[in-house]
Coordinates of C-alpha atoms and ligand atoms in Angstrom, one line a residue:
X1 CA -20.4 10.2 26.4
X2 CA -17.4 12.4 26.1
X3 CA -18.3 16.3 26.2
X4 CA -15.2 17.3 24.2
X5 CA -15.6 18.1 20.6
X6 CA -12.5 18.0 18.4
X7 CA -11.8 19.4 15.0
X8 CA -10.7 16.0 13.9
X9 CA -11.1 12.3 15.2
X10 CA -8.4 10.1 13.7
X11 CA -9.2 6.3 13.9
X12 CA -5.9 4.4 14.0
X13 CA -2.3 5.3 14.8
X14 CA -0.4 3.6 12.0
X15 CA 1.5 5.7 9.5
X16 CA -1.6 7.1 7.9
X17 CA -3.1 8.0 11.2
X18 CA 0.0 9.6 12.8
X19 CA 0.7 11.7 9.7
X20 CA -2.9 12.9 9.2
X21 CA -3.0 13.8 12.8
X22 CA 0.3 15.6 12.8
X23 CA -0.5 17.5 9.7
X24 CA -3.9 18.8 11.2
X25 CA -2.2 19.7 14.6
X26 CA 0.8 21.4 12.7
X27 CA -1.9 23.7 11.2
X28 CA -3.4 24.4 14.5
X29 CA -6.4 22.1 14.6
X30 CA -7.5 20.2 17.7
X31 CA -7.1 16.4 17.1
X32 CA -7.8 13.2 18.9
X33 CA -6.3 9.9 17.8
X34 CA -7.9 6.7 18.8
X35 CA -6.2 3.3 18.5
X36 CA -7.3 -0.1 19.7
X37 CA -3.7 -1.1 20.7
X38 CA -2.0 -0.2 24.0
X39 CA 0.0 3.0 23.7
X40 CA 3.4 1.3 23.7
X41 CA 2.3 -1.0 20.9
X42 CA 1.1 1.6 18.4
X43 CA 3.2 1.4 15.4
X44 CA 4.1 -2.2 15.8
X45 CA 2.9 -4.1 12.6
X46 CA 3.5 -7.2 10.8
X47 CA 5.2 -5.9 7.6
X48 CA 8.0 -6.4 5.0
X49 CA 9.5 -3.2 6.6
X50 CA 10.7 -1.7 3.3
X51 CA 10.1 2.1 3.0
X52 CA 10.9 4.0 -0.1
X53 CA 13.1 7.2 0.6
X54 CA 10.7 9.6 -1.3
X55 CA 7.9 9.5 1.3
X56 CA 10.0 10.5 4.5
X57 CA 11.8 13.1 2.4
X58 CA 8.5 14.5 1.4
X59 CA 7.4 14.7 5.0
X60 CA 10.8 16.3 5.9
X61 CA 10.5 18.9 3.2
X62 CA 6.8 19.7 3.9
X63 CA 6.8 19.6 7.8
X64 CA 10.4 19.3 8.9
X65 CA 9.7 15.9 10.2
X66 CA 12.9 14.0 10.7
X67 CA 13.7 11.2 8.5
X68 CA 14.0 7.6 10.0
X69 CA 17.3 7.5 11.9
X70 CA 19.3 5.4 14.5
X71 CA 17.7 2.3 15.6
X72 CA 14.6 3.1 13.6
X73 CA 16.5 1.9 10.5
X74 CA 17.4 -1.7 10.1
X75 CA 19.2 -1.3 6.8
X76 CA 19.7 1.2 3.9
X77 CA 18.3 0.1 0.5
X78 CA 19.4 1.0 -3.0
X79 CA 18.2 -1.9 -5.0
X80 CA 14.9 -3.6 -5.9
X81 CA 15.4 -6.9 -7.6
X82 CA 12.7 -8.9 -9.4
X83 CA 13.9 -12.5 -9.5
X84 CA 12.6 -15.7 -11.0
X85 CA 13.8 -19.3 -11.0
X86 CA 16.8 -18.6 -13.3
X87 CA 17.0 -14.8 -13.7
X88 CA 17.0 -11.5 -12.0
X89 CA 16.6 -7.9 -12.9
X90 CA 17.7 -4.9 -10.5
X91 CA 16.5 -1.4 -10.5
X92 CA 17.4 1.5 -8.2
X93 CA 15.2 1.8 -5.1
X94 CA 16.6 4.2 -2.5
X95 CA 15.1 3.6 0.9
X96 CA 15.2 1.8 4.1
X97 CA 14.0 -1.3 5.9
X98 CA 12.7 0.2 9.3
X99 CA 11.9 -1.0 12.5
X100 CA 8.2 -0.3 12.1
X101 CA 7.6 -0.3 16.0
X102 CA 10.4 2.2 16.8
X103 CA 9.6 4.4 13.9
X104 CA 5.9 4.4 14.6
X105 CA 6.4 5.2 18.3
X106 CA 8.5 8.2 17.3
X107 CA 6.0 9.5 14.9
X108 CA 3.4 9.0 17.6
X109 CA 5.5 11.1 20.0
X110 CA 6.0 13.8 17.4
X111 CA 2.1 14.0 17.3
X112 CA 1.9 14.2 21.1
X113 CA 4.5 16.9 21.2
X114 CA 2.6 19.0 18.8
X115 CA -0.6 18.7 20.8
X116 CA -2.4 15.6 19.5
X117 CA -4.4 13.8 22.2
X118 CA -4.0 10.0 22.0
X119 CA -6.5 7.6 23.5
X120 CA -5.1 4.0 23.4
X121 CA -6.8 0.7 24.0
X122 CA -10.0 2.3 22.3
X123 CA -11.3 0.1 19.6
X124 CA -13.8 2.0 17.5
X125 CA -17.0 0.0 17.2
X126 CA -19.6 2.5 15.7
X127 CA -20.0 5.6 13.7
X128 CA -22.3 8.5 14.5
X129 CA -24.2 9.8 11.5
X130 CA -26.3 13.0 11.7
X131 CA -28.1 14.7 8.9
X132 CA -26.1 12.6 6.3
X133 CA -22.7 13.5 8.0
X134 CA -20.4 11.4 10.1
X135 CA -20.1 13.5 13.1
X136 CA -18.4 11.1 15.6
X137 CA -17.5 7.5 16.6
X138 CA -18.1 5.2 19.5
X139 CA -15.2 3.3 21.0
X140 CA -15.1 0.6 23.7
X141 CA -13.7 1.5 27.1
X142 CA -14.0 -1.6 29.3
X143 CA -17.7 -2.6 28.9
X144 CA -18.7 0.9 28.0
X145 CA -19.3 2.5 24.7
X146 CA -17.9 6.0 24.6
X147 CA -19.1 8.5 22.0
X148 CA -16.7 11.2 20.9
X149 CA -17.5 13.9 18.4
X150 CA -15.4 15.8 15.8
X151 CA -16.1 18.1 12.7
X152 CA -14.4 15.4 10.7
X153 CA -13.6 11.7 11.1
X154 CA -10.6 10.0 9.3
X155 CA -10.6 6.4 8.9
X156 CA -6.9 5.3 9.2
X157 CA -7.6 2.0 10.7
X158 CA -5.8 -0.1 8.1
X159 CA -7.3 -3.2 6.2
X160 CA -9.7 -3.5 9.0
X161 CA -11.5 -0.1 7.9
X162 CA -13.3 0.4 11.3
X163 CA -15.2 3.4 9.9
X164 CA -15.6 2.6 6.3
X165 CA -17.1 -0.7 6.7
X166 CA -19.8 0.9 9.0
X167 CA -20.9 3.4 6.5
X168 CA -24.3 2.7 5.1
X169 CA -24.4 1.1 1.5
X170 CA -24.2 4.1 -1.1
X171 CA -23.1 6.6 1.5
X172 CA -20.4 7.7 -0.9
X173 CA -20.4 6.4 -4.5
X174 CA -17.0 4.7 -5.2
X175 CA -16.3 3.9 -1.6
X176 CA -17.2 0.4 -0.5
X177 CA -17.6 -1.3 2.9
X178 CA -16.3 -4.8 1.8
X179 CA -13.5 -5.8 -0.5
X180 CA -13.7 -8.9 -2.8
X181 CA -11.3 -11.8 -2.1
X182 CA -9.4 -11.0 -5.2
X183 CA -8.7 -7.6 -3.9
X184 CA -7.1 -8.8 -0.7
X185 CA -3.8 -10.6 -0.4
X186 CA -3.2 -13.0 2.7
X187 CA 0.5 -12.9 3.7
X188 CA 2.9 -14.4 6.1
X189 CA 6.4 -13.3 7.2
X190 CA 9.3 -14.1 9.5
X191 CA 12.1 -12.0 10.5
X192 CA 15.0 -14.5 10.7
X193 CA 18.6 -14.4 12.1
X194 CA 21.3 -16.1 10.0
X195 CA 24.4 -17.9 11.0
X196 CA 26.2 -16.3 7.9
X197 CA 26.0 -13.1 6.2
X198 CA 23.3 -12.8 3.4
X199 CA 24.0 -11.8 -0.1
X200 CA 21.0 -9.3 -0.1
X201 CA 22.6 -6.3 1.6
X202 CA 21.0 -3.0 0.8
X203 CA 18.5 -4.9 -1.5
X204 CA 14.9 -6.1 -1.4
X205 CA 14.2 -9.1 -3.6
X206 CA 10.8 -10.2 -5.0
X207 CA 11.2 -13.8 -6.2
X208 CA 8.6 -15.5 -8.4
X209 CA 8.6 -19.1 -7.3
X210 CA 6.9 -21.8 -9.4
X211 CA 5.3 -23.1 -6.2
X212 CA 3.7 -19.9 -5.1
X213 CA 0.5 -18.9 -6.8
X214 CA 1.1 -16.1 -9.3
X215 CA 1.2 -13.1 -8.8
X216 CA 2.4 -14.0 -5.3
X217 CA 6.1 -14.2 -4.6
X218 CA 8.6 -14.9 -1.8
X219 CA 10.4 -11.7 -0.7
X220 CA 13.9 -11.4 0.9
X221 CA 14.3 -7.9 2.5
X222 CA 17.6 -7.2 4.4
X223 CA 17.4 -6.3 8.0
X224 CA 21.2 -5.9 8.3
X225 CA 24.2 -8.2 7.7
X226 CA 22.8 -11.4 9.1
X227 CA 19.0 -10.8 9.4
X228 CA 16.3 -11.0 6.8
X229 CA 12.5 -10.2 6.6
X230 CA 11.1 -13.0 4.5
X231 CA 7.6 -13.6 3.6
X232 CA 5.1 -14.6 1.1
X233 CA 1.6 -13.7 0.1
X234 CA -1.0 -14.2 -2.6
X235 CA -4.5 -13.2 -3.4
X236 CA -7.2 -14.7 -1.0
X237 CA -9.2 -15.8 -4.0
X238 CA -6.3 -18.2 -5.1
X239 CA -6.2 -21.4 -3.0
X240 CA -3.1 -23.5 -3.1
X241 CA -3.2 -26.9 -4.2
X242 CA -2.1 -30.2 -2.5
X243 CA -3.8 -29.1 0.7
X244 CA -0.9 -27.0 1.7
X245 CA -1.3 -23.9 3.9
X246 CA 0.5 -20.7 3.5
X247 CA 3.2 -21.4 6.2
X248 CA 4.1 -24.6 4.5
X249 CA 4.3 -23.2 1.1
X250 CA 6.3 -20.4 2.5
X251 CA 8.9 -22.8 4.4
X252 CA 9.2 -24.9 1.3
X253 CA 10.2 -21.9 -0.9
X254 CA 12.5 -20.5 1.9
X255 CA 14.3 -23.9 2.4
X256 CA 15.3 -23.9 -1.3
X257 CA 17.6 -21.0 -0.2
X258 CA 18.1 -21.5 3.6
X259 CA 18.0 -24.8 5.4
X260 CA 16.1 -24.7 8.7
X261 CA 19.5 -25.2 10.6
X262 CA 20.9 -22.0 9.0
X263 CA 18.7 -19.5 10.8
X264 CA 16.6 -18.9 13.9
X265 CA 13.1 -17.1 13.8
X266 CA 13.0 -13.8 15.8
X267 CA 9.4 -12.8 14.9
X268 CA 6.6 -14.2 12.8
X269 CA 3.1 -13.1 11.8
X270 CA 0.6 -12.7 9.1
X271 CA -1.6 -9.9 7.7
X272 CA -3.9 -8.8 5.0
X273 CA -3.1 -6.4 2.2
X274 CA -5.6 -4.6 0.0
X275 CA -4.6 -5.2 -3.7
X276 CA -6.6 -2.9 -6.0
X277 CA -6.2 0.8 -7.1
X278 CA -7.4 3.3 -4.5
X279 CA -11.1 3.7 -4.0
X280 CA -12.6 5.9 -6.7
X281 CA -13.9 8.3 -4.1
X282 CA -11.9 8.5 -0.7
X283 CA -14.1 11.2 0.8
X284 CA -17.5 11.1 2.2
X285 CA -19.7 13.8 4.1
X286 CA -17.7 14.5 7.3
X287 CA -14.4 12.6 6.5
X288 CA -12.0 10.7 4.4
X289 CA -10.2 7.4 4.3
X290 CA -6.4 7.2 4.3
X291 CA -3.8 4.4 4.0
X292 CA -4.9 0.8 3.8
X293 CA -8.4 1.8 4.6
X294 CA -8.5 3.6 1.2
X295 CA -6.5 0.8 -0.5
X296 CA -3.4 2.9 -1.1
X297 CA -1.2 0.0 -1.5
X298 CA 0.9 -0.7 -4.6
X299 CA -0.7 -4.0 -6.0
X300 CA 2.5 -5.5 -7.3
X301 CA 5.0 -4.6 -4.6
X302 CA 2.5 -4.4 -1.7
X303 CA 4.1 -1.1 -0.7
X304 CA 1.7 0.8 1.5
X305 CA 3.8 2.3 4.2
X306 CA 5.1 5.4 2.2
X307 CA 1.6 5.9 0.5
X308 CA 0.0 5.8 4.0
X309 CA 2.5 8.6 5.2
X310 CA 2.1 10.8 2.0
X311 CA -1.6 10.1 1.9
X312 CA -1.9 11.3 5.5
X313 CA -0.2 14.5 4.6
X314 CA -2.6 15.0 1.6
X315 CA -5.5 14.3 3.9
X316 CA -4.4 16.7 6.6
X317 CA -3.8 19.4 4.2
X318 CA -7.2 19.2 2.6
X319 CA -9.1 18.7 5.8
X320 CA -7.4 21.7 7.4
X321 CA -8.6 24.0 4.5
X322 CA -12.1 22.4 4.5
X323 CA -12.4 23.0 8.2
X324 CA -11.4 26.6 7.8
X325 CA -14.1 27.1 5.1
X326 CA -16.6 25.1 7.0
X327 CA -17.4 22.7 4.3
X328 CA -16.6 19.1 5.1
X329 CA -18.9 17.5 2.5
X330 CA -17.8 14.8 0.1
X331 CA -17.5 17.5 -2.5
X332 CA -15.9 20.0 -0.2
X333 CA -13.1 17.5 0.4
X334 CA -12.8 16.6 -3.3
X335 CA -9.3 18.1 -3.6
X336 CA -7.9 15.0 -1.6
X337 CA -9.5 12.7 -4.3
X338 CA -7.6 14.7 -6.8
X339 CA -4.3 14.6 -5.1
X340 CA -4.6 10.8 -4.4
X341 CA -5.7 10.1 -7.9
X342 CA -2.8 12.1 -9.5
X343 CA -0.3 10.3 -7.5
X344 CA -1.4 6.8 -6.4
X345 CA -4.3 6.5 -8.7
X346 CA -2.1 6.7 -11.7
X347 CA 0.8 4.7 -10.2
X348 CA -1.2 1.9 -8.6
X349 CA -3.7 1.5 -11.4
X350 CA -0.7 0.7 -13.7
X351 CA 0.6 -1.7 -11.1
X352 CA -2.7 -3.4 -11.0
X353 CA -2.6 -4.0 -14.7
X354 CA 0.9 -5.5 -14.3
X355 CA -0.4 -7.7 -11.6
X356 CA -3.3 -8.9 -13.7
X357 CA -0.8 -9.9 -16.4
X358 CA 1.5 -11.6 -14.0
X359 CA -1.3 -13.7 -12.9
X360 CA -2.1 -14.7 -16.6
X361 CA 1.6 -15.4 -17.2
X362 CA 2.5 -17.4 -14.2
X363 CA 6.0 -18.0 -12.7
X364 CA 7.4 -20.1 -15.8
X365 CA 6.6 -17.3 -18.3
X366 CA 7.8 -14.7 -15.9
X367 CA 11.1 -16.6 -15.8
X368 CA 11.2 -16.7 -19.5
X369 CA 10.6 -13.0 -19.9
X370 CA 13.3 -12.1 -17.5
X371 CA 15.8 -14.5 -19.0
X372 CA 15.1 -13.1 -22.6
X373 CA 15.4 -9.5 -21.2
X374 CA 11.9 -8.4 -22.7
X375 CA 12.1 -5.4 -20.4
X376 CA 15.3 -3.3 -19.7
X377 CA 16.1 -2.0 -16.2
X378 CA 15.1 1.3 -17.5
X379 CA 11.8 0.3 -18.6
X380 CA 11.0 -1.7 -15.5
X381 CA 11.9 1.4 -13.4
X382 CA 9.6 3.5 -15.4
X383 CA 6.8 1.0 -14.9
X384 CA 7.4 1.0 -11.2
X385 CA 7.4 4.9 -11.1
X386 CA 4.3 5.2 -13.3
X387 CA 6.2 6.8 -16.1
X388 CA 5.4 6.5 -19.7
X389 CA 7.4 3.9 -21.8
X390 CA 7.0 5.6 -25.2
X391 CA 8.0 2.5 -27.2
X392 CA 8.2 2.8 -30.9
X393 CA 6.5 0.2 -33.1
X394 CA 10.1 -1.0 -34.1
X395 CA 11.1 -1.4 -30.4
X396 CA 8.0 -3.4 -29.7
X397 CA 8.5 -5.7 -32.7
X398 CA 12.2 -6.2 -31.6
X399 CA 11.1 -7.1 -28.2
X400 CA 8.5 -9.5 -29.4
X401 CA 11.0 -11.2 -31.7
X402 CA 13.3 -11.9 -28.6
X403 CA 10.4 -13.9 -27.0
X404 CA 9.6 -16.0 -30.0
X405 CA 9.0 -18.9 -30.7
X406 CA 6.4 -18.6 -27.8
X407 CA 3.7 -16.8 -29.7
X408 CA 1.4 -16.4 -26.7
X409 CA 3.8 -14.5 -24.5
X410 CA 4.5 -11.6 -27.0
X411 CA 0.9 -11.1 -27.6
X412 CA 0.2 -11.0 -23.9
X413 CA 3.0 -8.6 -23.3
X414 CA 2.1 -6.3 -26.1
X415 CA -1.4 -6.1 -24.7
X416 CA 0.0 -5.5 -21.3
X417 CA 2.2 -2.5 -22.4
X418 CA -0.6 -0.9 -24.2
X419 CA -3.2 -1.4 -21.4
X420 CA -0.7 0.2 -18.9
X421 CA -0.5 3.4 -20.8
X422 CA -4.2 3.6 -21.6
X423 CA -5.2 3.1 -17.9
X424 CA -2.5 5.6 -16.8
X425 CA -3.8 8.2 -19.2
X426 CA -7.4 7.6 -18.0
X427 CA -6.4 8.2 -14.3
X428 CA -4.8 11.5 -15.3
X429 CA -8.3 12.6 -16.4
X430 CA -9.8 12.0 -12.9
X431 CA -12.8 14.3 -12.6
X432 CA -12.6 17.6 -10.8
X433 CA -16.3 17.1 -9.7
X434 CA -18.3 14.2 -8.2
X435 CA -20.9 14.7 -10.8
X436 CA -18.6 13.4 -13.4
X437 CA -17.3 10.3 -11.5
X438 CA -20.0 7.8 -12.7
X439 CA -18.9 8.4 -16.4
X440 CA -15.2 8.2 -15.5
X441 CA -15.6 5.0 -13.5
X442 CA -17.8 3.3 -16.3
X443 CA -14.9 4.1 -18.8
X444 CA -12.1 2.9 -16.3
X445 CA -13.9 -0.4 -15.7
X446 CA -14.1 -0.9 -19.4
X447 CA -10.3 -0.3 -19.7
X448 CA -9.4 -2.5 -16.8
X449 CA -11.9 -5.2 -17.8
X450 CA -13.4 -5.4 -14.3
X451 CA -15.9 -3.5 -12.3
X452 CA -13.9 -2.0 -9.6
Ligands
FAD501 C1 3.0 -9.0 5.7 C2 2.9 -7.6 5.1 C3 4.1 -7.1 4.6 C4 4.0 -5.8 4.2 N1 5.3 -5.3 3.6 C5 5.3 -4.0 3.2 C6 6.6 -3.4 2.8 O1 7.7 -4.0 2.8 N2 6.6 -2.1 2.6 C7 5.5 -1.3 2.6 O2 5.5 -0.1 2.2 N3 4.3 -1.8 2.9 C8 4.2 -3.1 3.3 N4 3.0 -3.7 3.8 C9 1.9 -2.7 3.8 C10 1.8 -1.7 5.0 O3 2.2 -2.5 6.2 C11 0.6 -1.0 5.2 O4 0.3 -0.5 3.9 C12 0.7 0.2 6.1 O5 1.0 -0.2 7.3 C13 -0.6 0.9 6.0 O6 -0.6 1.9 7.1 P1 -1.9 2.3 7.7 O7 -1.7 3.4 8.7 O8 -3.0 2.6 6.6 O9 -2.6 1.0 8.5 P2 -2.0 0.2 9.7 O10 -0.5 0.3 9.7 O11 -2.5 -1.2 9.6 O12 -2.4 0.9 11.0 C14 -3.8 0.8 11.3 C15 -3.9 1.3 12.8 O13 -5.3 1.3 13.1 C16 -5.6 0.7 14.4 N5 -6.9 0.1 14.4 C17 -7.4 -0.9 13.6 N6 -8.8 -1.1 13.9 C18 -9.1 -0.2 14.8 C19 -10.3 0.2 15.5 N7 -11.4 -0.5 15.3 N8 -10.2 1.2 16.4 C20 -9.0 1.8 16.7 N9 -7.9 1.6 16.1 C21 -7.9 0.6 15.1 C22 -4.5 -0.5 14.4 O14 -4.3 -0.9 15.7 C23 -3.4 0.1 13.7 O15 -2.6 0.8 14.8 C24 2.9 -5.0 4.2 C25 1.8 -5.4 4.9 C26 1.8 -6.7 5.3 C27 0.5 -7.3 6.0

């Protein structure tokens, strides 16, 4: 038993954890961050390494946190390309590929410098609930279980969701312990060094390959002139045929572009990514969930690093105010739900609709759509940014004519464009109070056609 009591206990020292901790400490709160990894490994994570520029800019502007720099940056990015077997479409995407380990260690140090206490090698194994509130956690220290208490507990432990998965059923409506297999993508990636320079400099490419189960793809993300982060992933619920495993499918796809002799593998690894809009309620009595633990990942691009950073800031801000007011109930923390839904709820729900239709279409039809330029660069950019397309009936008809004589594709695409807008508009009406959540969810489930 630890006698110390903190304002906040942060479980997990990835991007969500370090920024939640930093924001709270920045506002003068006492914070402890627990991570199961050894101190010098915190931040190291199997990832595609792409980070959009807007998230670190947001942190710089709100708390003066320096942008990724020096060896933290593998390459600067300016383009995101969606490619199929025979076509490609590129849109502006300013950002970086980062060295997750170096950038993560630096953010951890920023936390320590501002007063956050870090306890490493401390896997959280239990939550302590008192009078309907989470008031602490138990972590393993050798063969002992150590209890530690805080006024709030924040789950930033990634897909593992160490706190969320231990909350009793129904503890907070809209926040679930377990994810369905069709809400999880399994993924595998390698960082490779090439003998020759690659053509993807300053670019990240998502390529829809006919041998990868849709909506999965193979990605090529630049790590500098002669290095690439390459990987693949698809929904856990979609098994691959012919008895092939993910590594084999990945290598088959990669070797269409790079022969095994043309590169060496520096690092390899797999991971799981939550694929759904954020949980409908990210708050509970005594805390919140942030980052992958709250499913803040863009379902189509699997972008979760930036959302974990910005989500950490939103969480820190709201928790700080709630601690000052002395109300850390689910409702007292509701402003966090509102901020998340206005930002990632809107954006990622649209992306989830796109994902659903990509699945229906499959790689061959995606190829057809790109070839026939159904979407312009500007329209694709708007979809990725969650902005309205505002297409007139004439524009829609013109687009549909371009795709003919395949009657099915235009109908599917027309439905997709409409559904994106309805779902987005619904997320913009996310309730101000918990009492209205059930009705909002019921309507959302009807619009998306699935009980989320
Ligand atoms: C293969 C792959 C490729 C990806 N590519 C990209 C990409 O290119 N761009 C992008 O933006 N996103 C990408 N993502 C997603 C991105 O990695 C995550 O969204 C992001 O890391 C989420 O941050 P987080 O802080 O929520 O969780 P994490 O980064 O997973 O951090 C969680 C932390 O919690 C700790 N922890 C876990 N369990 C416990 C426990 N019981 N007790 C204590 N500590 C615990 C872990 O050690 C870890 O340090 C990718 C993910 C994968 C798997």
